[in-house]
Coordinates of C-alpha atoms in Angstrom, one line a residue:
Chain H
Q155 CA 6.6 21.0 -26.7
S156 CA 3.7 21.2 -24.2
T157 CA 2.4 19.2 -21.2
L158 CA -1.0 18.5 -19.9
V159 CA -1.3 17.9 -16.2
V160 CA -4.6 16.2 -15.2
A161 CA -5.5 17.8 -11.8
E162 CA -6.7 15.7 -8.9
H163 CA -9.1 17.4 -6.6
N164 CA -12.3 17.0 -4.6
N165 CA -14.0 20.0 -6.2
D166 CA -12.9 22.0 -3.2
K167 CA -9.2 21.6 -3.0
L168 CA -6.3 20.4 -5.2
T169 CA -4.7 17.2 -4.0
P170 CA -1.1 17.9 -3.1
I171 CA 0.4 15.3 -5.5
T172 CA -0.8 17.4 -8.4
L173 CA 1.7 20.1 -7.4
S174 CA 4.4 17.5 -7.7
A175 CA 3.1 16.6 -11.1
I176 CA 3.2 20.3 -12.1
T177 CA 6.9 20.5 -11.0
A178 CA 7.7 17.4 -13.1
A179 CA 5.8 19.0 -16.1
S180 CA 7.8 22.2 -15.7
K181 CA 11.0 20.3 -15.7
L182 CA 10.2 19.0 -19.2
G183 CA 10.3 22.6 -20.6
G184 CA 7.5 23.9 -22.7
E185 CA 4.1 25.1 -21.7
V186 CA 2.2 23.5 -18.8
T187 CA -1.5 23.3 -19.0
C188 CA -3.7 21.9 -16.3
L189 CA -7.0 20.2 -16.8
V190 CA -9.6 20.6 -14.0
A191 CA -12.6 18.4 -14.5
G192 CA -15.3 18.3 -11.9
T193 CA -18.9 19.0 -10.9
E194 CA -18.4 22.4 -9.3
C195 CA -14.8 23.1 -9.4
S196 CA -14.4 26.9 -9.7
K197 CA -12.5 27.0 -6.3
V198 CA -10.0 24.5 -7.7
V199 CA -9.6 26.4 -10.9
E200 CA -8.8 29.5 -8.9
E201 CA -6.3 27.6 -6.8
V202 CA -4.5 26.0 -9.9
S203 CA -4.4 29.4 -11.7
K204 CA -2.1 30.7 -9.0
V205 CA 0.3 27.7 -9.0
Q206 CA 3.7 28.7 -10.3
G207 CA 4.5 27.2 -13.7
V208 CA 1.0 26.7 -14.9
K209 CA 0.2 28.7 -18.1
K210 CA -3.3 27.7 -18.8
V211 CA -6.2 26.0 -17.0
L212 CA -8.7 24.0 -18.9
V213 CA -12.0 23.7 -17.2
A214 CA -14.7 21.0 -17.7
Q215 CA -17.7 21.1 -15.5
H216 CA -20.3 18.3 -15.8
D217 CA -22.2 16.1 -13.4
A218 CA -20.7 13.1 -15.2
Y219 CA -17.3 13.9 -13.5
K220 CA -18.7 13.1 -10.1
G221 CA -16.2 10.7 -8.5
A222 CA -13.6 11.2 -11.2
L223 CA -14.6 8.0 -13.0
P224 CA -12.0 7.0 -15.7
E225 CA -14.8 6.0 -18.1
E226 CA -16.0 9.6 -18.1
L227 CA -12.7 11.5 -17.8
T228 CA -10.9 9.5 -20.6
P229 CA -13.1 10.8 -23.5
L230 CA -12.7 14.3 -22.1
I231 CA -8.9 14.0 -22.1
L232 CA -8.9 12.5 -25.6
A233 CA -11.0 15.4 -26.9
T234 CA -8.6 17.9 -25.2
Q235 CA -5.6 16.1 -26.7
Q236 CA -7.2 16.3 -30.1
Q237 CA -7.7 20.0 -29.7
F238 CA -4.3 20.9 -28.3
T239 CA -2.0 18.0 -29.3
F240 CA 0.2 18.0 -26.2
T241 CA 3.5 16.2 -26.3
H242 CA 3.2 14.9 -22.7
I243 CA 0.2 14.0 -20.5
C244 CA 0.8 13.4 -16.9
A245 CA -0.8 13.1 -13.4
G246 CA 0.2 12.2 -9.9
A247 CA 0.9 8.5 -9.3
S248 CA -2.0 8.3 -6.8
A249 CA -5.0 6.0 -6.9
F250 CA -6.6 8.6 -9.2
G251 CA -3.7 8.9 -11.7
K252 CA -2.9 5.2 -11.8
N253 CA -6.6 4.5 -12.5
L254 CA -7.0 7.0 -15.2
L255 CA -3.8 7.5 -17.3
P256 CA -3.3 4.0 -18.5
R257 CA -6.8 4.1 -19.9
V258 CA -6.0 7.3 -21.7
A259 CA -2.7 5.9 -23.0
A260 CA -4.4 2.7 -24.3
K261 CA -6.9 4.9 -26.2
L262 CA -4.0 6.8 -27.8
D263 CA -2.3 3.5 -28.5
V264 CA 0.8 4.5 -26.6
A265 CA 2.6 2.8 -23.7
P266 CA 2.4 4.8 -20.5
I267 CA 5.2 5.0 -17.9
S268 CA 4.1 4.6 -14.3
D269 CA 5.4 6.3 -11.2
I270 CA 8.4 8.1 -12.5
I271 CA 11.0 9.4 -9.9
E272 CA 13.3 11.4 -12.2
I273 CA 13.2 13.1 -15.6
K274 CA 16.5 12.7 -17.5
S275 CA 15.2 14.4 -20.7
P276 CA 11.8 15.0 -22.3
D277 CA 11.7 11.4 -23.5
T278 CA 13.8 9.6 -20.8
F279 CA 12.5 8.8 -17.3
V280 CA 13.7 6.8 -14.3
R281 CA 11.2 4.6 -12.4
T282 CA 11.6 2.0 -9.8
I283 CA 10.9 -1.7 -10.4
Y284 CA 10.8 -4.7 -8.0
A285 CA 9.3 -2.4 -5.4
G286 CA 12.3 -0.1 -5.4
N287 CA 14.9 -2.8 -5.5
A288 CA 16.1 -1.6 -8.9
L289 CA 15.9 1.5 -11.0
S290 CA 14.9 1.4 -14.6
T291 CA 15.8 4.2 -17.0
V292 CA 13.3 4.1 -19.8
K293 CA 13.3 5.9 -23.1
C294 CA 9.9 6.6 -24.5
N295 CA 9.6 6.7 -28.3
E296 CA 5.9 7.3 -28.4
S297 CA 4.5 10.3 -30.1
V298 CA 2.7 11.4 -26.9
K299 CA 4.4 10.6 -23.6
V300 CA 1.9 9.6 -20.9
F301 CA 3.2 9.2 -17.4
T302 CA 2.4 9.3 -13.7
V303 CA 4.7 11.1 -11.2
R304 CA 5.7 9.8 -7.7
G305 CA 4.8 12.6 -5.3
T306 CA 7.7 12.1 -3.0
S307 CA 10.2 12.4 -5.8
F308 CA 9.3 15.9 -7.0
E309 CA 8.9 19.0 -4.7
P310 CA 5.4 20.5 -4.9
A311 CA 5.2 23.6 -7.1
A312 CA 4.7 26.9 -5.3
V313 CA 1.0 27.7 -4.8
E314 CA 1.5 31.4 -5.2
G315 CA 3.0 33.5 -8.0
G316 CA 1.4 32.0 -11.0
S317 CA -1.2 33.7 -13.2
A318 CA -2.7 31.2 -15.6
T319 CA -5.6 32.0 -17.9
S320 CA -8.5 29.7 -17.8
E321 CA -10.6 28.3 -20.7
A322 CA -13.7 26.1 -20.7
V323 CA -13.6 22.9 -22.7
A324 CA -16.6 21.1 -24.0
S325 CA -17.6 17.8 -22.3
P326 CA -18.2 14.8 -24.6
S327 CA -21.5 13.1 -23.9
P328 CA -21.4 10.8 -20.8
A329 CA -20.2 7.2 -21.3
G330 CA -22.6 6.0 -18.6
L331 CA -20.7 2.8 -18.0
S332 CA -20.1 3.3 -14.4
E333 CA -21.5 5.1 -11.3
W334 CA -19.8 6.5 -8.3
V335 CA -21.6 5.5 -5.1
E336 CA -19.6 6.6 -2.1
Q337 CA -16.3 7.2 -0.5
N338 CA -15.2 6.2 3.0
L339 CA -12.0 7.8 4.0
S340 CA -10.4 6.5 7.2
K341 CA -11.0 9.1 9.9
S342 CA -7.6 9.6 11.3
D343 CA -5.8 12.7 12.3
R344 CA -2.6 10.9 11.5
P345 CA -1.0 11.6 8.1
E346 CA -1.5 9.2 5.2
L347 CA 1.1 6.5 5.1
T348 CA 2.5 7.0 1.6
G349 CA 3.0 10.8 2.1
A350 CA 4.0 10.9 5.8
K351 CA 7.2 12.5 6.9
V352 CA 7.5 10.2 9.9
V353 CA 6.3 6.5 9.9
V354 CA 6.1 4.2 12.9
S355 CA 5.8 0.6 11.8
G356 CA 5.2 -2.5 13.9
G357 CA 5.9 -6.1 13.2
R358 CA 5.1 -9.5 14.5
G359 CA 7.3 -8.6 17.5
L360 CA 4.4 -6.6 18.9
K361 CA 2.6 -9.8 19.6
S362 CA -1.0 -8.6 19.3
G363 CA -3.3 -6.1 17.8
E364 CA -3.8 -4.4 21.1
N365 CA -0.2 -3.7 21.4
F366 CA -0.3 -1.6 18.3
K367 CA -2.0 1.0 20.5
L368 CA 1.5 1.7 21.7
L369 CA 2.5 2.8 18.2
Y370 CA -0.7 4.8 17.7
D371 CA 0.1 6.7 20.9
L372 CA 3.7 7.3 19.8
A373 CA 2.5 8.3 16.3
E374 CA 0.1 10.8 17.8
K375 CA 2.9 12.5 19.6
M376 CA 5.1 12.6 16.5
N377 CA 2.5 13.4 14.0
A378 CA 3.4 10.1 12.3
A379 CA 1.6 7.6 10.2
V380 CA 1.4 4.0 11.4
G381 CA 2.4 1.1 9.2
A382 CA 2.9 -2.6 9.7
S383 CA 4.9 -5.5 8.3
R384 CA 3.2 -8.2 6.3
A385 CA 3.8 -10.6 9.2
A386 CA 1.8 -8.3 11.5
V387 CA -1.0 -8.1 8.9
D388 CA -1.0 -11.8 8.3
A389 CA -1.1 -12.4 12.0
G390 CA -4.3 -10.3 12.0
Y391 CA -3.0 -7.6 14.3
V392 CA -3.9 -4.8 11.9
P393 CA -5.8 -4.4 8.6
N394 CA -4.1 -4.8 5.3
D395 CA -4.2 -1.2 4.3
M396 CA -1.5 -0.6 6.9
Q397 CA 1.0 -2.9 5.3
V398 CA 4.3 -1.4 4.2
G399 CA 6.3 -3.5 1.7
Q400 CA 6.5 -5.0 -1.7
T401 CA 2.8 -6.0 -1.8
G402 CA 1.7 -3.2 0.4
K403 CA 2.4 0.5 0.4
I404 CA 5.6 2.2 -0.5
V405 CA 6.6 4.9 1.9
A406 CA 9.2 7.6 1.7
P407 CA 9.4 9.3 5.1
E408 CA 12.3 11.3 6.5
L409 CA 12.2 9.1 9.7
Y410 CA 11.1 5.5 9.7
I411 CA 10.8 3.9 13.1
A412 CA 10.5 0.1 12.9
V413 CA 9.4 -1.6 16.1
G414 CA 9.5 -5.4 16.4
I415 CA 10.3 -5.8 12.7
S416 CA 13.1 -7.9 11.5
G417 CA 13.2 -6.3 8.1
A418 CA 12.6 -9.1 5.6
I419 CA 13.5 -7.9 2.1
Q420 CA 9.8 -7.6 1.2
H421 CA 9.4 -5.1 4.0
L422 CA 12.6 -3.2 3.2
A423 CA 11.4 -3.1 -0.4
G424 CA 8.5 -0.9 0.8
M425 CA 10.6 1.5 2.9
K426 CA 13.3 0.6 2.4
D427 CA 9.6 -10.3 15.2
S428 CA 12.8 -10.1 16.3
K429 CA 15.1 -10.0 19.1
D430 CA 17.8 -10.7 16.6
P431 CA 20.7 -8.1 16.9
E432 CA 21.8 -9.2 13.4
A433 CA 18.3 -8.6 11.9
P434 CA 18.5 -7.3 8.3
I435 CA 16.8 -4.1 9.2
F436 CA 19.9 -2.9 11.0
Q437 CA 21.7 -3.0 7.7
V438 CA 19.6 -0.1 6.4
A439 CA 18.9 1.7 9.6
D440 CA 20.8 4.7 10.6
F441 CA 20.2 3.9 14.3
G442 CA 19.4 0.6 15.7
L443 CA 18.4 -0.3 19.3
V444 CA 18.4 -3.9 20.5
A445 CA 16.2 -4.1 23.5
D446 CA 12.9 -5.3 24.8
L447 CA 10.4 -3.2 22.9
F448 CA 7.8 -3.4 25.7
K449 CA 10.3 -2.0 28.2
V450 CA 11.6 0.6 25.8
R451 CA 8.6 2.2 24.3
S452 CA 7.3 3.8 27.5
R453 CA 10.5 5.7 27.7
F454 CA 10.2 6.7 24.1
S455 CA 6.7 8.2 24.4
Chain E
M714 CA -24.5 -13.7 -14.4
S715 CA -23.7 -17.0 -15.9
G716 CA -20.8 -16.1 -18.1
R717 CA -17.2 -16.7 -18.5
V718 CA -14.3 -15.0 -16.6
L719 CA -10.9 -14.5 -18.1
V720 CA -8.1 -14.3 -15.6
G721 CA -4.6 -13.2 -16.5
V722 CA -1.6 -14.6 -14.6
K723 CA 2.0 -13.6 -14.7
R724 CA 5.1 -15.6 -13.8
V725 CA 7.4 -13.4 -11.9
I726 CA 10.5 -13.8 -9.7
D727 CA 9.2 -15.1 -6.4
Y728 CA 8.5 -12.4 -3.9
A729 CA 10.9 -13.8 -1.3
V730 CA 13.9 -13.7 -3.7
K731 CA 16.3 -10.8 -3.3
I732 CA 16.7 -9.6 -6.9
R733 CA 20.1 -8.8 -8.4
V734 CA 20.8 -6.4 -11.2
K735 CA 22.8 -7.8 -14.1
P736 CA 26.4 -6.6 -14.2
D737 CA 25.8 -5.2 -17.8
H738 CA 22.8 -3.2 -16.4
S739 CA 20.5 -4.7 -19.0
G740 CA 18.0 -6.0 -16.5
V741 CA 17.8 -8.2 -13.4
V742 CA 19.1 -11.8 -13.2
T743 CA 16.2 -14.2 -13.9
E744 CA 18.1 -17.3 -14.7
G745 CA 18.3 -19.9 -12.0
V746 CA 16.0 -17.8 -9.8
K747 CA 12.9 -19.1 -8.2
H748 CA 9.7 -17.9 -10.0
S749 CA 6.1 -18.1 -9.0
M750 CA 2.7 -16.6 -9.8
N751 CA 2.5 -12.9 -9.1
P752 CA 0.8 -12.5 -5.7
F753 CA -1.9 -10.2 -7.1
C754 CA -2.7 -12.6 -9.9
E755 CA -3.2 -15.4 -7.2
I756 CA -5.9 -13.1 -5.7
A757 CA -7.5 -12.6 -9.1
V758 CA -7.6 -16.4 -9.7
E759 CA -9.1 -17.0 -6.2
E760 CA -11.8 -14.4 -6.8
A761 CA -12.8 -16.0 -10.1
V762 CA -12.8 -19.5 -8.6
K763 CA -15.0 -18.3 -5.7
M764 CA -17.5 -16.9 -8.2
K765 CA -17.6 -20.2 -9.9
E766 CA -18.1 -22.1 -6.6
K767 CA -21.0 -19.8 -5.8
K768 CA -22.4 -20.6 -9.3
L769 CA -22.3 -17.0 -10.3
I770 CA -20.3 -17.8 -13.4
K771 CA -19.9 -20.9 -15.4
E772 CA -16.3 -21.0 -16.5
V773 CA -12.9 -19.7 -15.4
V774 CA -10.3 -19.4 -18.2
V775 CA -6.8 -18.5 -17.2
V776 CA -4.3 -16.8 -19.6
S777 CA -0.6 -16.2 -19.4
C778 CA 1.8 -14.7 -22.0
G779 CA 5.3 -15.8 -22.3
P780 CA 7.7 -18.6 -23.1
Q781 CA 7.1 -22.3 -22.3
Q782 CA 7.7 -21.8 -18.5
V783 CA 4.5 -19.8 -18.0
Q784 CA 2.6 -23.0 -18.5
E785 CA 3.7 -23.9 -14.9
T786 CA 1.9 -20.7 -13.7
I787 CA -1.2 -21.7 -15.7
R788 CA -1.1 -25.1 -14.1
T789 CA -0.9 -23.5 -10.7
A790 CA -4.1 -21.5 -11.5
L791 CA -5.8 -24.7 -12.8
A792 CA -4.8 -26.5 -9.5
M793 CA -6.5 -23.6 -7.7
G794 CA -9.7 -24.3 -9.5
A795 CA -9.6 -22.6 -12.9
D796 CA -11.2 -24.7 -15.7
R797 CA -8.8 -24.4 -18.6
G798 CA -5.9 -22.4 -19.7
I799 CA -4.6 -20.4 -22.7
H800 CA -0.9 -20.1 -23.2
V801 CA -0.1 -17.1 -25.4
E802 CA 3.3 -18.1 -26.7
V803 CA 5.8 -15.2 -26.7
L804 CA 9.3 -16.2 -27.5
A805 CA 12.0 -15.4 -25.0
K806 CA 13.5 -12.8 -27.4
D807 CA 10.2 -10.9 -27.6
Y808 CA 9.4 -11.5 -23.9
E809 CA 12.0 -9.0 -22.6
S810 CA 10.2 -6.1 -24.3
L811 CA 6.6 -7.4 -23.8
G812 CA 4.9 -4.6 -21.9
P813 CA 1.4 -3.9 -20.4
L814 CA 0.2 -2.3 -23.7
Q815 CA 0.9 -5.5 -25.7
V816 CA -0.5 -7.7 -23.0
S817 CA -3.6 -5.7 -22.8
K818 CA -4.1 -6.0 -26.5
I819 CA -3.8 -9.8 -26.1
M820 CA -6.2 -9.8 -23.2
A821 CA -8.7 -7.7 -25.1
A822 CA -8.6 -9.9 -28.2
L823 CA -9.0 -13.0 -26.0
A824 CA -11.9 -11.4 -24.0
K825 CA -13.7 -10.9 -27.3
K826 CA -12.9 -14.3 -28.7
E827 CA -14.0 -16.1 -25.6
E828 CA -17.0 -13.8 -25.1
A829 CA -16.0 -13.1 -21.5
Q830 CA -18.2 -11.2 -19.2
L831 CA -15.4 -10.3 -16.8
V832 CA -11.7 -10.0 -17.0
I833 CA -10.0 -10.2 -13.6
L834 CA -6.3 -9.3 -13.3
G835 CA -4.0 -8.5 -10.4
K836 CA -3.7 -4.7 -9.9
Q837 CA 0.0 -4.9 -10.7
A838 CA 2.9 -7.4 -11.1
I839 CA 5.6 -7.2 -8.5
D840 CA 8.4 -7.2 -11.1
G841 CA 7.6 -4.2 -13.3
D842 CA 5.2 -2.5 -10.8
C843 CA 3.4 -0.9 -13.8
N844 CA -0.2 -1.2 -12.6
Q845 CA -1.6 -0.6 -16.1
T846 CA -2.8 -3.8 -17.8
G847 CA -6.3 -3.9 -16.4
Q848 CA -7.0 -0.3 -17.1
M849 CA -5.7 -0.6 -20.7
T850 CA -7.6 -3.8 -21.3
A851 CA -10.8 -2.1 -20.3
A852 CA -9.9 0.9 -22.5
L853 CA -9.3 -1.2 -25.6
L854 CA -12.6 -3.0 -25.1
D855 CA -14.5 0.1 -24.1
W856 CA -15.5 -1.7 -21.0
S857 CA -15.9 -0.2 -17.5
Q858 CA -13.1 -0.8 -15.0
G859 CA -13.1 -1.6 -11.3
T860 CA -9.5 -1.3 -10.3
F861 CA -7.7 -2.0 -6.9
A862 CA -10.7 -3.9 -5.8
S863 CA -11.1 -5.0 -2.2
E864 CA -14.6 -6.3 -2.6
V865 CA -16.5 -7.4 -5.6
T866 CA -20.3 -8.2 -5.7
L867 CA -22.1 -9.3 -8.8
E868 CA -25.5 -7.7 -9.0
G869 CA -27.4 -8.6 -12.1
G870 CA -25.8 -6.8 -15.0
Q871 CA -23.7 -4.7 -12.7
V872 CA -20.7 -5.2 -10.4
K873 CA -20.4 -3.4 -7.2
V874 CA -16.8 -2.8 -6.5
V875 CA -15.2 -1.4 -3.3
R876 CA -11.9 0.1 -4.3
E877 CA -8.8 0.9 -2.4
I878 CA -8.0 4.6 -2.8
D879 CA -5.6 6.9 -1.0
G880 CA -6.8 7.2 2.5
G881 CA -9.7 4.8 2.4
L882 CA -12.3 3.0 0.3
E883 CA -14.6 4.0 -2.6
T884 CA -17.6 2.2 -3.9
I885 CA -18.6 2.2 -7.5
K886 CA -21.1 0.3 -9.6
I887 CA -20.0 -0.7 -13.1
N888 CA -21.8 -2.2 -16.0
T889 CA -20.7 -5.6 -17.3
P890 CA -18.8 -6.7 -19.2
A891 CA -16.0 -5.2 -17.1
V892 CA -12.4 -5.5 -16.1
I893 CA -11.6 -5.9 -12.4
T894 CA -8.1 -5.6 -10.9
A895 CA -7.4 -7.3 -7.6
D896 CA -5.9 -5.5 -4.6
L897 CA -4.5 -7.3 -1.5
R898 CA -7.7 -7.3 0.7
L899 CA -9.9 -8.9 -1.9
N900 CA -9.4 -12.4 -0.6
T901 CA -6.8 -14.8 0.7
P902 CA -5.8 -17.2 -2.1
R903 CA -6.0 -20.9 -1.4
Y904 CA -3.1 -23.3 -1.6
A905 CA -3.4 -25.9 -4.3
T906 CA -3.9 -29.3 -2.7
L907 CA -2.1 -32.3 -4.0
P908 CA -5.3 -34.0 -5.4
N909 CA -6.1 -30.7 -7.2
I910 CA -2.6 -30.5 -8.5
M911 CA -3.1 -34.0 -9.9
K912 CA -6.5 -33.1 -11.4
A913 CA -5.0 -29.9 -12.9
K914 CA -2.7 -32.0 -15.0
K915 CA -5.6 -33.3 -17.0
K916 CA -7.1 -29.8 -17.7
K917 CA -6.5 -28.4 -21.1
I918 CA -4.1 -25.6 -22.0
A919 CA -4.6 -24.2 -25.5
N920 CA -1.7 -22.7 -27.4
V921 CA -2.2 -19.3 -29.1
K922 CA 0.3 -17.0 -30.9
P923 CA -0.1 -13.2 -30.6
V924 CA -0.2 -13.0 -34.4
D925 CA -3.3 -15.3 -34.4
L926 CA -4.9 -12.6 -32.3
G927 CA -3.8 -9.8 -34.6
V928 CA -1.5 -8.4 -32.0
E929 CA 1.8 -6.8 -33.0
L930 CA 4.5 -7.1 -30.2
T931 CA 6.8 -4.2 -31.0
S932 CA 7.3 -1.8 -28.2
K933 CA 8.2 1.9 -28.3
L934 CA 9.6 1.8 -24.8
E935 CA 13.3 1.1 -24.5
V936 CA 14.9 0.2 -21.3
L937 CA 18.3 2.0 -21.4
R938 CA 19.6 0.6 -18.2
V939 CA 18.8 -1.0 -14.9
D940 CA 20.7 0.0 -11.8
E941 CA 20.8 -0.9 -8.1
P942 CA 19.2 1.8 -6.0
P943 CA 21.8 3.9 -4.1
Q944 CA 23.0 1.7 -1.2
R945 CA 22.2 2.8 2.3
Q946 CA 25.1 2.8 4.7
A947 CA 24.4 0.5 7.7
G948 CA 24.1 2.8 10.7
V949 CA 25.0 2.5 14.3
K950 CA 23.4 0.5 17.0
V951 CA 22.7 2.4 20.2
E952 CA 22.6 0.9 23.7
T953 CA 19.8 2.8 25.4
V954 CA 16.7 4.7 24.6
D955 CA 18.3 7.9 25.8
D956 CA 21.2 7.3 23.3
L957 CA 18.6 6.8 20.5
V958 CA 16.6 9.9 21.3
G959 CA 19.9 11.8 21.6
K960 CA 21.1 10.7 18.2
L961 CA 17.8 11.4 16.6
K962 CA 17.8 14.9 18.0
E963 CA 21.4 15.4 16.8
A964 CA 20.3 14.3 13.4
G965 CA 17.5 16.8 13.5
R966 CA 14.8 14.1 13.0
I967 CA 12.8 14.8 16.1

C-alpha cells in the first residue's frame, strides 16, 4: 500500500491544505509520496521533504506547469502512477484539488471521492452530502482510490521532523490545450473564509452594503473572515464570493458570529433578517442575543 | 463559434427543502419531496441560452440522466430557451448508484455524437456535492476544462474563462472544444415565463438509453450508510452584550 499526495503550492510555499492531505495519507498506512510539480519549485521541495510522514518527494519542473493547469498535470500524474502504481492518490479539496483529481480519476477509469472528512479504513471514507446535512459512508472498490481531503477535518502534518528523499520525474510533452493568464487574489488581511477560525457573517438584517463596514471593523479586531447570507448577497449588499451556505462557501470556524441572519436551512447548511427571537439560527447557536444589532454592535467592537 | 452547446441538467431535491435521512440509513428521503433543477445547472442553461441570443452559437441541447421525472427538468431548461432535449433513460433501480463517472461517460458520448463545441455543466449538484462531472467529461474527451467559471468569453477558437479559486479569481484561455462548469457568479438565471413554458411543450425531447451510447452503468462505489450529522445542542440566549462577551470569554472563544 502506498499513497501519492499531489502538493499544492505557488512555487514558493506549500498551501496549508496539502499538510492536511498528508495527514490523511499517513492515516491510510503505507508509504506517503508527495508530487511537487511546478516551474521553479526547489523551495517547495525542500519544505515538503521536512514534513513529517513524507517518505519521498517526486519533483517535476517544467514551464508547462505554470498555473497548475489540469490539462498539463494530469498526464504527469498518470505517468507517475504508471511508474509507481500507488494504491491511493489524493490532494486537498481546494479549488486546485477539485479541479485536478477528477480529471486524473476519469483517465484511470475510476470513480473519485470528493472532500472526505474521515477515513474509516483504507477503502472506506466518510464525506458530507447535501451541504453537510447528511454524512455518507462510502466504500471504494476501485483498484486505485482517488480522493480529495477537506482541510478542516484533518490536522496539518508537522512541518519539521521529516527527512524525505527527492527524485526527479520526467515530464510528458505539454498538452498545450490551455493557457494560464493571470490570478487576482483578493487583497485582504483577513483570513480566507473557508479556513478561518472566526467568521463574522451578516444577513439581510444589516439593511445595506455600507452597514457591512460594521462587520469588517469587527472582523479586523478579531482576525476573522467576513461572510454573508444568500439574502444579503441577493440584495446586492456584498459580492457572491462572500456567501456562506449551501450554494456558497462551507465554513468550519471555531466561532461563528451571525449578525442579522435568521438562519434559513440553506445558510445553516454552510456553517452550520431578523428580529425573530425564535429564528432557526438560535437552535444551533451556543449563545444567542436578541437585540437591535445597530445598537449592540458598537458595544461589541 | 457557430457550434452546438450541450448542457447537462440534474433534478435534485429543491434547495429550500430540509432533507431527512431514511430510518434504515440507506439514503435520504426523496419520495413526496419537492424537486427542482440543481441551481448550478440553471446557471449553466442560462449561460448557453445567452450565447445563443448573442448568436455566438446556433443550438442549445439539454441533457438529463434519470427516470421519467427528469423530463420535467429538461422542460424547465427548454422553457428557459434551450432548443431541444435528450433524456438519457436510467431506470430507478440503476439511478441510485448512478455517479459522476457514469454521467460523464454519457456526456462525453453525447458530446461526440452531437458534435458539440462546448459542454456546459453546473460545477456541482447540491445533493451529492461531488464537483466531478465536468472535469471527468473533459478528461474522457481529452478536451480542455474551464471549471468554476464566473465569466466566460468566446474568442474565436478559444474561450477566456475567469475562474473562482480560493481567495480570488484566475483567468485562463482554453482551446475549444471545451467543458465549462458554472459557478454562482457566472450569471443570474431567468425565470421561465408562461408563454415560454407553453412553447417549451412543443420542443422535442429525444429518448436515449445508456447502452445505446456504449456506457456501462455499474459503479464501484458503495454507499454503506447515510447518517444525520451530529446534532448541535441549542444554546442559551443572553440578554445583553456584556453577558454575551462574558460567556464567549468563559468559553475561551475570544
